[in-house]
Every structure is written in C-alpha cells, then in structure tokens.
Coordinates of C-alpha atoms and ligand atoms in Angstrom, one line a residue:
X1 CA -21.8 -15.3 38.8
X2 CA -22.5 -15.1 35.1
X3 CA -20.2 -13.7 33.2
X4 CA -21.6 -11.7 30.5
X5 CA -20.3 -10.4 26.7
X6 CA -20.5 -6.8 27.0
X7 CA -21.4 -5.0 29.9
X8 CA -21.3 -0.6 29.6
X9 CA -19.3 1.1 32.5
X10 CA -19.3 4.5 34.3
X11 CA -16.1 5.9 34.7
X12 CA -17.5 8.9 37.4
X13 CA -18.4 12.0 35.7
X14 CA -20.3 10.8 33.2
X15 CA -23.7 11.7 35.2
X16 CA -22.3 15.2 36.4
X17 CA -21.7 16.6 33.5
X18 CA -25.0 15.6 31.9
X19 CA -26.5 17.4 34.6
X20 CA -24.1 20.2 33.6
X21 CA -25.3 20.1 30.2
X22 CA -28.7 20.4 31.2
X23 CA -28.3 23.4 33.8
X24 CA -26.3 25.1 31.5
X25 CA -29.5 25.7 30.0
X26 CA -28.7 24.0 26.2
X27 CA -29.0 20.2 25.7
X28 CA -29.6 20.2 21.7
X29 CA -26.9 19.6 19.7
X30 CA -23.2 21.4 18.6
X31 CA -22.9 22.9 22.3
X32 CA -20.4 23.1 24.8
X33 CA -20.1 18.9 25.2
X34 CA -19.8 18.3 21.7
X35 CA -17.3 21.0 20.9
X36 CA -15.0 19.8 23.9
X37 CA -15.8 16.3 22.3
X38 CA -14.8 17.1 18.9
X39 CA -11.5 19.0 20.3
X40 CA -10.2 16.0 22.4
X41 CA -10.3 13.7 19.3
X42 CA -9.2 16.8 17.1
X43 CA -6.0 17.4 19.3
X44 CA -4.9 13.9 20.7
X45 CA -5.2 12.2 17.1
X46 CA -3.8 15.4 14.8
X47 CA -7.2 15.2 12.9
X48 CA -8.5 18.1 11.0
X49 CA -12.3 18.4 11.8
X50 CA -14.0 16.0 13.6
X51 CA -18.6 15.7 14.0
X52 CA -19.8 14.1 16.4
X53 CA -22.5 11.5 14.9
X54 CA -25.5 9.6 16.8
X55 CA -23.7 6.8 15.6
X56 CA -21.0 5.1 12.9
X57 CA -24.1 4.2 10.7
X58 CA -24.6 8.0 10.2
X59 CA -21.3 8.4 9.7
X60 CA -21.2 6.5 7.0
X61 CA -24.1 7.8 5.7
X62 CA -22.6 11.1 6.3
X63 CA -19.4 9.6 4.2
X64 CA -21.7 8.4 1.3
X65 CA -23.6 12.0 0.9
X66 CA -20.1 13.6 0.5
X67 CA -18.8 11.2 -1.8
X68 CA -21.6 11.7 -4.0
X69 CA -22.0 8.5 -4.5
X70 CA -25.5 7.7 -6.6
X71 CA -27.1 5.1 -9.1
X72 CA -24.9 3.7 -11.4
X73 CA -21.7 3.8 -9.4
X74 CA -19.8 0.9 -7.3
X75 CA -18.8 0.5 -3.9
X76 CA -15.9 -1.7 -3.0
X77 CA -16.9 -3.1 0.4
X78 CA -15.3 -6.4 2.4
X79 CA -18.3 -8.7 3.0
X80 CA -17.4 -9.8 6.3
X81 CA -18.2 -6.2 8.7
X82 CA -21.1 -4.8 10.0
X83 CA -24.2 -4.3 7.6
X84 CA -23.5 -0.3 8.1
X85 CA -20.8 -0.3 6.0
X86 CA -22.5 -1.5 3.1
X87 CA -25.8 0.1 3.8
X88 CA -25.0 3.6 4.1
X89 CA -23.9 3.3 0.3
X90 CA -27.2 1.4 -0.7
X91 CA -29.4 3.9 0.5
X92 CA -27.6 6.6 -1.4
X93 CA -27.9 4.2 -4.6
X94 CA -24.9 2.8 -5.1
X95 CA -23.9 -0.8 -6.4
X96 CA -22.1 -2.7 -3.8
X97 CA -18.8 -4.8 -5.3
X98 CA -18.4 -7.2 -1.9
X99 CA -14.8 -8.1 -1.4
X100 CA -12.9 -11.0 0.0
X101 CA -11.2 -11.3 3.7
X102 CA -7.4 -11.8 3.6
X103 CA -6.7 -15.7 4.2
X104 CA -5.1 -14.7 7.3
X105 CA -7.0 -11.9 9.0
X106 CA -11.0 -10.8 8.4
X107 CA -9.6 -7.7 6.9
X108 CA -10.5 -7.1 3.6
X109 CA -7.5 -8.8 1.2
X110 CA -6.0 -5.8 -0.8
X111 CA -4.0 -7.5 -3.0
X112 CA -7.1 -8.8 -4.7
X113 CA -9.1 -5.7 -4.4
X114 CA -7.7 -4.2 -8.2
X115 CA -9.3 -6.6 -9.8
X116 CA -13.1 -5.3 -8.3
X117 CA -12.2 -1.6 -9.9
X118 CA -14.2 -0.8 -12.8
X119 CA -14.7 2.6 -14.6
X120 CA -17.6 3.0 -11.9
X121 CA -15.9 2.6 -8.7
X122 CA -16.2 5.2 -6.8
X123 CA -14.8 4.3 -3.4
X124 CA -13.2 1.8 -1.2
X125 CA -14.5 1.2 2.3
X126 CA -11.7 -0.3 4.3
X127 CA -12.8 -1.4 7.8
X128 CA -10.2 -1.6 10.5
X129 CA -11.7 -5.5 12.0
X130 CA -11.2 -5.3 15.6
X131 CA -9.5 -2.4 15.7
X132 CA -6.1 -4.2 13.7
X133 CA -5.2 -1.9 10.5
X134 CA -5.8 -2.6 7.2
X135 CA -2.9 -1.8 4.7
X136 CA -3.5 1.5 4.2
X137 CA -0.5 2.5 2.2
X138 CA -2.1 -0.1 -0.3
X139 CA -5.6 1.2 0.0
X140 CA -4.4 4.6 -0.6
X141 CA -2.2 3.8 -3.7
X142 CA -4.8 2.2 -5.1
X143 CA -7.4 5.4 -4.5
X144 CA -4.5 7.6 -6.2
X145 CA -4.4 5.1 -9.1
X146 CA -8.0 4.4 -9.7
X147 CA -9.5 8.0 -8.6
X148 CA -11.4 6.8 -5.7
X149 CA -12.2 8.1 -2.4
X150 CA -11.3 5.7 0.7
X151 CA -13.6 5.6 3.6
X152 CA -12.7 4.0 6.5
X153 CA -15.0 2.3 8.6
X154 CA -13.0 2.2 12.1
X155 CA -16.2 1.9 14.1
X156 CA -13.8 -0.6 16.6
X157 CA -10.3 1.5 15.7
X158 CA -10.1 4.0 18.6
X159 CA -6.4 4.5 19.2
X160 CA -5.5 2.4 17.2
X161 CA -2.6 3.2 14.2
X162 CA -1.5 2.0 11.4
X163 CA 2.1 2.6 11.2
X164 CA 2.2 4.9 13.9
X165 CA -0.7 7.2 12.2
X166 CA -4.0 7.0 13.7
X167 CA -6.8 5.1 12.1
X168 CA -9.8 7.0 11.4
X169 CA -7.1 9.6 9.5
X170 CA -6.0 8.0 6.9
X171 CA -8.5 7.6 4.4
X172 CA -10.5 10.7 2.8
X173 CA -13.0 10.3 5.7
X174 CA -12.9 7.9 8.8
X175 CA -16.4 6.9 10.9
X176 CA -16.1 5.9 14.4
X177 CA -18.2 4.4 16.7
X178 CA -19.3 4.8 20.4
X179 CA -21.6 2.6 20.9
X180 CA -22.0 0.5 24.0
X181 CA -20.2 -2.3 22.8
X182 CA -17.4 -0.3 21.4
X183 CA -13.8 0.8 24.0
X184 CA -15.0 4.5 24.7
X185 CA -19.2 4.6 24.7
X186 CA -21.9 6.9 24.7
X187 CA -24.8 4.5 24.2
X188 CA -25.1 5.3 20.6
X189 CA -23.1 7.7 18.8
X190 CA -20.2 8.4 16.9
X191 CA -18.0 10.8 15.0
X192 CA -17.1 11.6 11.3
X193 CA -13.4 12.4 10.8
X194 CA -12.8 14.8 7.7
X195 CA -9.4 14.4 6.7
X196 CA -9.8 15.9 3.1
X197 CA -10.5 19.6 3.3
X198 CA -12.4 19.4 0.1
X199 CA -15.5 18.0 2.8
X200 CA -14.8 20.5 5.5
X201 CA -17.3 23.1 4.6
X202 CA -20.2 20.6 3.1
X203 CA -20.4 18.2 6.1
X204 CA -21.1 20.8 8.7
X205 CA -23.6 21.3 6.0
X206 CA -25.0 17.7 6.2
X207 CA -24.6 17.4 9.4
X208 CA -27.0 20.1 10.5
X209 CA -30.0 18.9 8.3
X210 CA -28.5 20.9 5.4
X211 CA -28.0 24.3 6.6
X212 CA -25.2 26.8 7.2
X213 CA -26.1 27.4 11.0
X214 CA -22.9 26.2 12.2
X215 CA -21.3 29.0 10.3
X216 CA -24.2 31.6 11.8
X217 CA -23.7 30.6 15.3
X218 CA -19.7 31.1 14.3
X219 CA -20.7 34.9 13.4
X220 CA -19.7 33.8 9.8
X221 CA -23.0 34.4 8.3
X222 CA -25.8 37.0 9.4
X223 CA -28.1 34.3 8.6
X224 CA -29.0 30.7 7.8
X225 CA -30.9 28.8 5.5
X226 CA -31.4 25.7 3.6
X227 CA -28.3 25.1 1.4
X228 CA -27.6 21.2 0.8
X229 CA -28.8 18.0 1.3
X230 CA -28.7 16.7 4.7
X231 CA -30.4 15.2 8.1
X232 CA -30.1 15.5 11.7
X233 CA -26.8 13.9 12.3
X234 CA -25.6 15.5 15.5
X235 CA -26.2 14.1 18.8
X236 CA -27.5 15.9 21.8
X237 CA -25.4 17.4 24.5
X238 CA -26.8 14.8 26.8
X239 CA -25.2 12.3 24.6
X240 CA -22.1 14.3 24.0
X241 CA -21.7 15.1 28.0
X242 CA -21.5 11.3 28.8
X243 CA -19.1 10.6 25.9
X244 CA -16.7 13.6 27.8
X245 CA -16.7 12.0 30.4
X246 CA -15.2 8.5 28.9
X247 CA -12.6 10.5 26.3
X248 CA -11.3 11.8 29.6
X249 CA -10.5 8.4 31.0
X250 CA -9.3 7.1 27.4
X251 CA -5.9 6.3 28.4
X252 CA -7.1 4.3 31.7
X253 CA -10.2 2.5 29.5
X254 CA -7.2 0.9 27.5
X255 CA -5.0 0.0 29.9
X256 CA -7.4 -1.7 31.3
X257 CA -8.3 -3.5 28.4
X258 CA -5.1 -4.6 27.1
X259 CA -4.1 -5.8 30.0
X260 CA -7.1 -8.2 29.9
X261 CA -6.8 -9.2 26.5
X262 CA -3.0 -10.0 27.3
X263 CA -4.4 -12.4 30.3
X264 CA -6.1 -14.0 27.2
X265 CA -3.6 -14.0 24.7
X266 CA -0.9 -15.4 27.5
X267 CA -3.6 -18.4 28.8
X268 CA -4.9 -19.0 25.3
X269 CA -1.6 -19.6 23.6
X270 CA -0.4 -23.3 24.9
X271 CA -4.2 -23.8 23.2
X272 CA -3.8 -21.9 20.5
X273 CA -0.5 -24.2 19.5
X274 CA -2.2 -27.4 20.2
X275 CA -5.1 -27.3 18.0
X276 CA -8.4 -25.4 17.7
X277 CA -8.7 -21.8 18.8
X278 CA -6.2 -19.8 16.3
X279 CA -5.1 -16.6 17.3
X280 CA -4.8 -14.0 14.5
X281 CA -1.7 -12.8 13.7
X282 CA -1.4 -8.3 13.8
X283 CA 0.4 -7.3 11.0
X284 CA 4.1 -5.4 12.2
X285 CA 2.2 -1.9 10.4
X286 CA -0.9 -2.4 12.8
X287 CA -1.2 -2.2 16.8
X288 CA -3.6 -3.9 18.7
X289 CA -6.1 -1.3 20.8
X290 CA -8.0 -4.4 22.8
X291 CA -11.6 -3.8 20.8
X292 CA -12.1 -7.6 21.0
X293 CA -10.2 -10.8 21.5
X294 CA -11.3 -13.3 19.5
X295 CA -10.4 -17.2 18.2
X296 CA -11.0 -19.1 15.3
X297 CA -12.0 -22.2 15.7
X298 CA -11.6 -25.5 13.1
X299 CA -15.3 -25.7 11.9
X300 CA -19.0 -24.6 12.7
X301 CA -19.5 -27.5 14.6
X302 CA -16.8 -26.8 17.1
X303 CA -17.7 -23.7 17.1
X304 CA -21.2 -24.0 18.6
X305 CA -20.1 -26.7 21.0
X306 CA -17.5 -24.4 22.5
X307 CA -20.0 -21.6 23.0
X308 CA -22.2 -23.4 24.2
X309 CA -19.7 -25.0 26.5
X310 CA -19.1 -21.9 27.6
X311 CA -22.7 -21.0 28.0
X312 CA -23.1 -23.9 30.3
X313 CA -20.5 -22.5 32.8
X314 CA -22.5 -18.8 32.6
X315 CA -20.0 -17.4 29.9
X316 CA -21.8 -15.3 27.1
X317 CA -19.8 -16.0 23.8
X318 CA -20.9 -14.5 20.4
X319 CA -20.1 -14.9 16.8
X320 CA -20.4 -12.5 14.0
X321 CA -20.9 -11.5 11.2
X322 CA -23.1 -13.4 8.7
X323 CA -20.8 -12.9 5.3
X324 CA -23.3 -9.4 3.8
X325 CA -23.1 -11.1 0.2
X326 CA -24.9 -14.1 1.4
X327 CA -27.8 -12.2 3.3
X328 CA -31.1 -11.9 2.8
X329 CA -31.2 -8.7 1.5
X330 CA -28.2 -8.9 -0.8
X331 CA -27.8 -12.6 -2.2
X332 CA -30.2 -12.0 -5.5
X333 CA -28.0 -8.7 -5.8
X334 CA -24.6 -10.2 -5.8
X335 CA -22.6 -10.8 -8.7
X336 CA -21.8 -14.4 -7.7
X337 CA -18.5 -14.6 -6.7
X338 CA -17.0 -17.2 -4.0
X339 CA -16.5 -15.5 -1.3
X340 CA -15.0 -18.3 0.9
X341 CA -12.2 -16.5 3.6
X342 CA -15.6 -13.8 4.8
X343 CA -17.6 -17.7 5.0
X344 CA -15.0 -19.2 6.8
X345 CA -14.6 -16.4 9.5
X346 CA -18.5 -16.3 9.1
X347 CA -18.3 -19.7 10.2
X348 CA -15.3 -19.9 12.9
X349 CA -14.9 -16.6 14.9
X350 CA -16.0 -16.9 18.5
X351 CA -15.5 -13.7 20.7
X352 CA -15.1 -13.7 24.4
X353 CA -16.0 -11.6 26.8
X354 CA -14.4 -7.9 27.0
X355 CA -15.3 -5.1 28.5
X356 CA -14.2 -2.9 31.1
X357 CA -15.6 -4.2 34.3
X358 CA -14.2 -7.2 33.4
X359 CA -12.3 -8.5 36.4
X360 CA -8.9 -10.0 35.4
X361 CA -10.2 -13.4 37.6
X362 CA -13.1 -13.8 35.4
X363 CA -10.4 -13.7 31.9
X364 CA -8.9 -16.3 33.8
X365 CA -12.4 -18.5 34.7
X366 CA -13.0 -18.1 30.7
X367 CA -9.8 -19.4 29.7
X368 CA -10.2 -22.2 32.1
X369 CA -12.9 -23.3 29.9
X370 CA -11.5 -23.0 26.9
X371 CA -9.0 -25.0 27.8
X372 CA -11.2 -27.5 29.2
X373 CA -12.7 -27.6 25.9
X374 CA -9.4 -28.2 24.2
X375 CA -8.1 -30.8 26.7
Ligands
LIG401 C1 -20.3 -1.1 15.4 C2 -19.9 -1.1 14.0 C3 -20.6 -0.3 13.1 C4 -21.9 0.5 13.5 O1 -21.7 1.4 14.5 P1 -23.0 2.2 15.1 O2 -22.4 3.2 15.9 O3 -23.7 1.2 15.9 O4 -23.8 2.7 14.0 C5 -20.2 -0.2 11.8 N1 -19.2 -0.9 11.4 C6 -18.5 -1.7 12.2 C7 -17.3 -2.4 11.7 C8 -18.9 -1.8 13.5 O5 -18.2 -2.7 14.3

C-alpha cells in the first residue's frame, strides 16, 4: 500500500454537527460553531480574543490591515516560510526586508535581525517553522526597542509553547492555520489571535467586511453600518462545525502524533549520527507539537535520490519551501543580500510522511528505507 504525505482524518463528529449547524437553521458565519470554536482556543490557551479565519493567509492579511502597514514602510520577514507570510504585507503595500534562517534551525536568525531595522520598519513576522519557537523574548525586545509590532505566523504552532507560553500569544497578533495539512484541520481555515487590546475592537471590524454587526448582534449597537476597511474573513458554520469537532479531540490528535514522530526520531537517529539525514536540534525554550518531522540531508543531489528512493517503495516525500527572495515574483525586488542558511534548507529539507491515520508500522516501513538509503 502506498503510503502517502498527508492524508485528512475524521475523528467522529465532525459530520454531525455540520448537520447540526445546518438544522439549526444558520450556516453563515459568527454562529453557534464559531463562537464554541473561538472559546475552546480562548480558554485552553489564556488568549484574549480569538476570529476564526477561512484561512492563515487571511489572517495575516487580517494582521497587515491592523498594523497599518502601507507604501513606504518595511516588513521584516524570514525568506524561508510559506509565501503568505510575506504576501499578506505586499498586498497592503509594504516593502518586504527578507531575513536569514538561523545556521542551525529554518527559523528566522534573530541575532542578525537588528541590523534589517530601519526608520521604516514596521513589523517583524516571526514564523514558528514546524511548530518549534522562535526566540520570542528576543523578537519582543527588539519590537519594544525599535517600535514595531510582531506578528507571528504559527500557521504549524498549535500547542505548541515557547517557554511554557503558548505560541500564537506572544506577539501583538498570532495567525493560525487549519488547513488539511496542518495537526487540527478544517479544510481551509484558520484563526487570528489578538493579544494586544489596542486590535480588539477594529478586527471584529475587519473581519465582518468592515462593519460593526458583531457589536449589533451583541445588543451593543441599535444598528450597523459601514465603519472600516475590511472583507469577508469569517468562515461558515459549516466550516466552523467540522473544526469543533477536531478541537474536541486536540489532546488525542497529538498524542497520536508525537508518538509517531518519536518512532521517527528513535529509528532515525543511528542515521542521523552516521551521516546524511540531520535531525534539527529544539531549542530548551521551545517544545516540539509533532507538525512535521523532517531531515536535512548533505546536498540537492541526495536529496532527490532519497525521495525518489522513497517514491520507488510507494512513500510520498516532499520538500519545501523555495527561499521567497529568490522567487519569481520577488528576485528583481530584493535588495541583494546572500541569503545562504533559507538556500541551504531550500535545498536539503525532505519531510516524511505525518498525519494522523498514519499507522505506527508504516513510520517504521519509511524508516526502513531511509536507512536503506544510508546503508
Ligand atoms: C500553511 C501555512 C500558511 C498558510 O496557511 P493557510 O491556512 O493555507 O492560509 C502560512 N504560513 C505558514 C508557515 C504555513 O505553514
């Protein structure tokens, strides 16, 4: 049987409580679902207002609005993540300053990040790779000394903490993901985190294509208009009834999935020590919450011999991301810099399979050959 990278899961109510949603006679959005949604993060994390999103992408773009970011001002953003977290600023206008990966870890390096900050910068985007912390008490110090806002893109940071504290609550404003490939999924969706108050009021605002009707429906207002900016950033109840469904099994979703990545992380290591297929250290102030496990290999070359090893045998590997200062859209735009820790991940990350249904035989018939590979 093939094994295959992702596969999205049921864990049983997802499909009853849609049709809940939809017998309970409201399916749009900022219903019943989303509220129970929003609450569950709310409470088990300590965060102050949580949106639900149709996905991280609008999150950030939710993030961007509220930091007012425009033409004219920079955007510190690592160059190694997800085009999202660079995009979200571009449409609003902003420059985008792409930063180096640590040597160690894809993380953006922080110790070299002061030197981006000009009189312009506006805000740091921090994203949590694989769900491992960046060093937040750094990325905060530097917001505090510089007057910038930090948004953190922990699209793969579910449960995950950084020094005990939950990511996604950190930084001014935190994006999440749900997505299919993501730990807990809804298809597509996501959730803004507001941990500044100063955003509380105008998000709702953005959220709900820029008007105050989350305030009416609260009986705080006889009646709503058009106040702000915004779009249609709220997902349906449909959307929100499935994602229930998964919050409610959080706890057994990543069990589950640490105890695979540990299968991986025990049959790996003799590898890992020989040669080939490094393992990632996870810095003592970061957890791991089993988004991905992932190796680097020595060079390009080995890297697409391995996969395709492994695609030989019915294993679906994948590699990501294309460093964003070196792609199409940006290269003329970027300022120059080497960039060479984002190329060399660019380069050697290979992630294997990891998701839910995973059986812990099949970790075991991947690791088989990877080792093969190796031997
Ligand atoms: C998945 C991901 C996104 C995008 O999330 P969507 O919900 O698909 O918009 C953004 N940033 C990172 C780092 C991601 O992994």
């Amino acid at each position: 049987m093939p094994i295959p990278f992702n596969q999205p899961f049921l864990t049983g109510k997802e499909t009853d409580y849609i049709r809940q949603a939809v017998e309970s006679g409201k399916i749009s959005g900022n219903g019943e679902f989303t509220q129970r949604c929003q609450r569950f993060l709310e409470e088990r994390y300590g965060f102050r207002k949580v949106l639900l999103t149709t996905s991280c992408t609008d999150a950030l773009e939710m993030a961007a609005i509220l930091a007012e970011v425009g033409p004219g001002d920079e955007v510190i953003v690592p160059s190694f993540t997800f085009v999202s977290s660079a995009l979200a600023f571009v449409r609003q206008g902003a420059r985008i300053v792409f930063a180096d990966s640590r040597p160690d870890h894809p993380n953006l390096d922080l110790d070299r990040v002061e030197a981006l900050v000009t009189p312009r910068t506006k805000v740091l985007a921090v994203v949590h790779y694989a769900g491992v912390a960046c060093d937040m008490d750094r990325a905060m110090e530097l917001a505090r000394k510089h007057n910038l806002l930090v948004v953190e893109d922990a699209a793969q940071a579910i449960d995950a903490t950084y020094k005990g504290r939950p990511l996604g609550g950190i930084g001014h404003l935190g994006c999440f993901s749900f997505h299919e490939t993501k730990n807990i999924i809804c298809g597509e969706g996501g959730a803004l985190i507001v941990n500044d108050d100063r955003f509380r009021r105008r998000a709702e605002i953005i959220w709900e294509k820029g008007t105050n009707r989350a305030e009416f429906f609260r009986g705080e207002v006889n009646k709503y208009g058009w106040v702000d900016m915004g779009s249609s950033f709220l997902p349906s109840e449909i959307i929100a009834a499935f994602l229930y469904a998964q919050l409610e099994h959080l706890d057994d979703i990543q069990a589950k999935r640490k105890a695979l990545w540990n299968i991986y992380a025990e049959e790996l290591a003799p590898v890992a020590h020989q040669r080939g297929l490094a393992l990632p250290p996870i810095p003592s102030y970061a957890c791991n919450n089993a988004h991905m496990f992932y190796g680097l290999c020595s060079s390009l070359e080995e890297r697409t011999a391995l996969i395709a090893r492994l695609k030989a045998n019915g294993v679906l590997a994948v590699f990501h991301y294309l460093s964003l200062h070196k792609s199409p859209f940006f290269a003329a735009k970027h300022d120059g810099r080497e960039l060479p820790h984002a190329d060399r991940f660019a380069d050697t990350i290979v992630r294997l399979p990891m998701y839910f249904a995973l059986a812990p035989g099949q970790v075991r018939e991947v690791c088989e050959i990877v080792q093969g590979f190796y031997a």
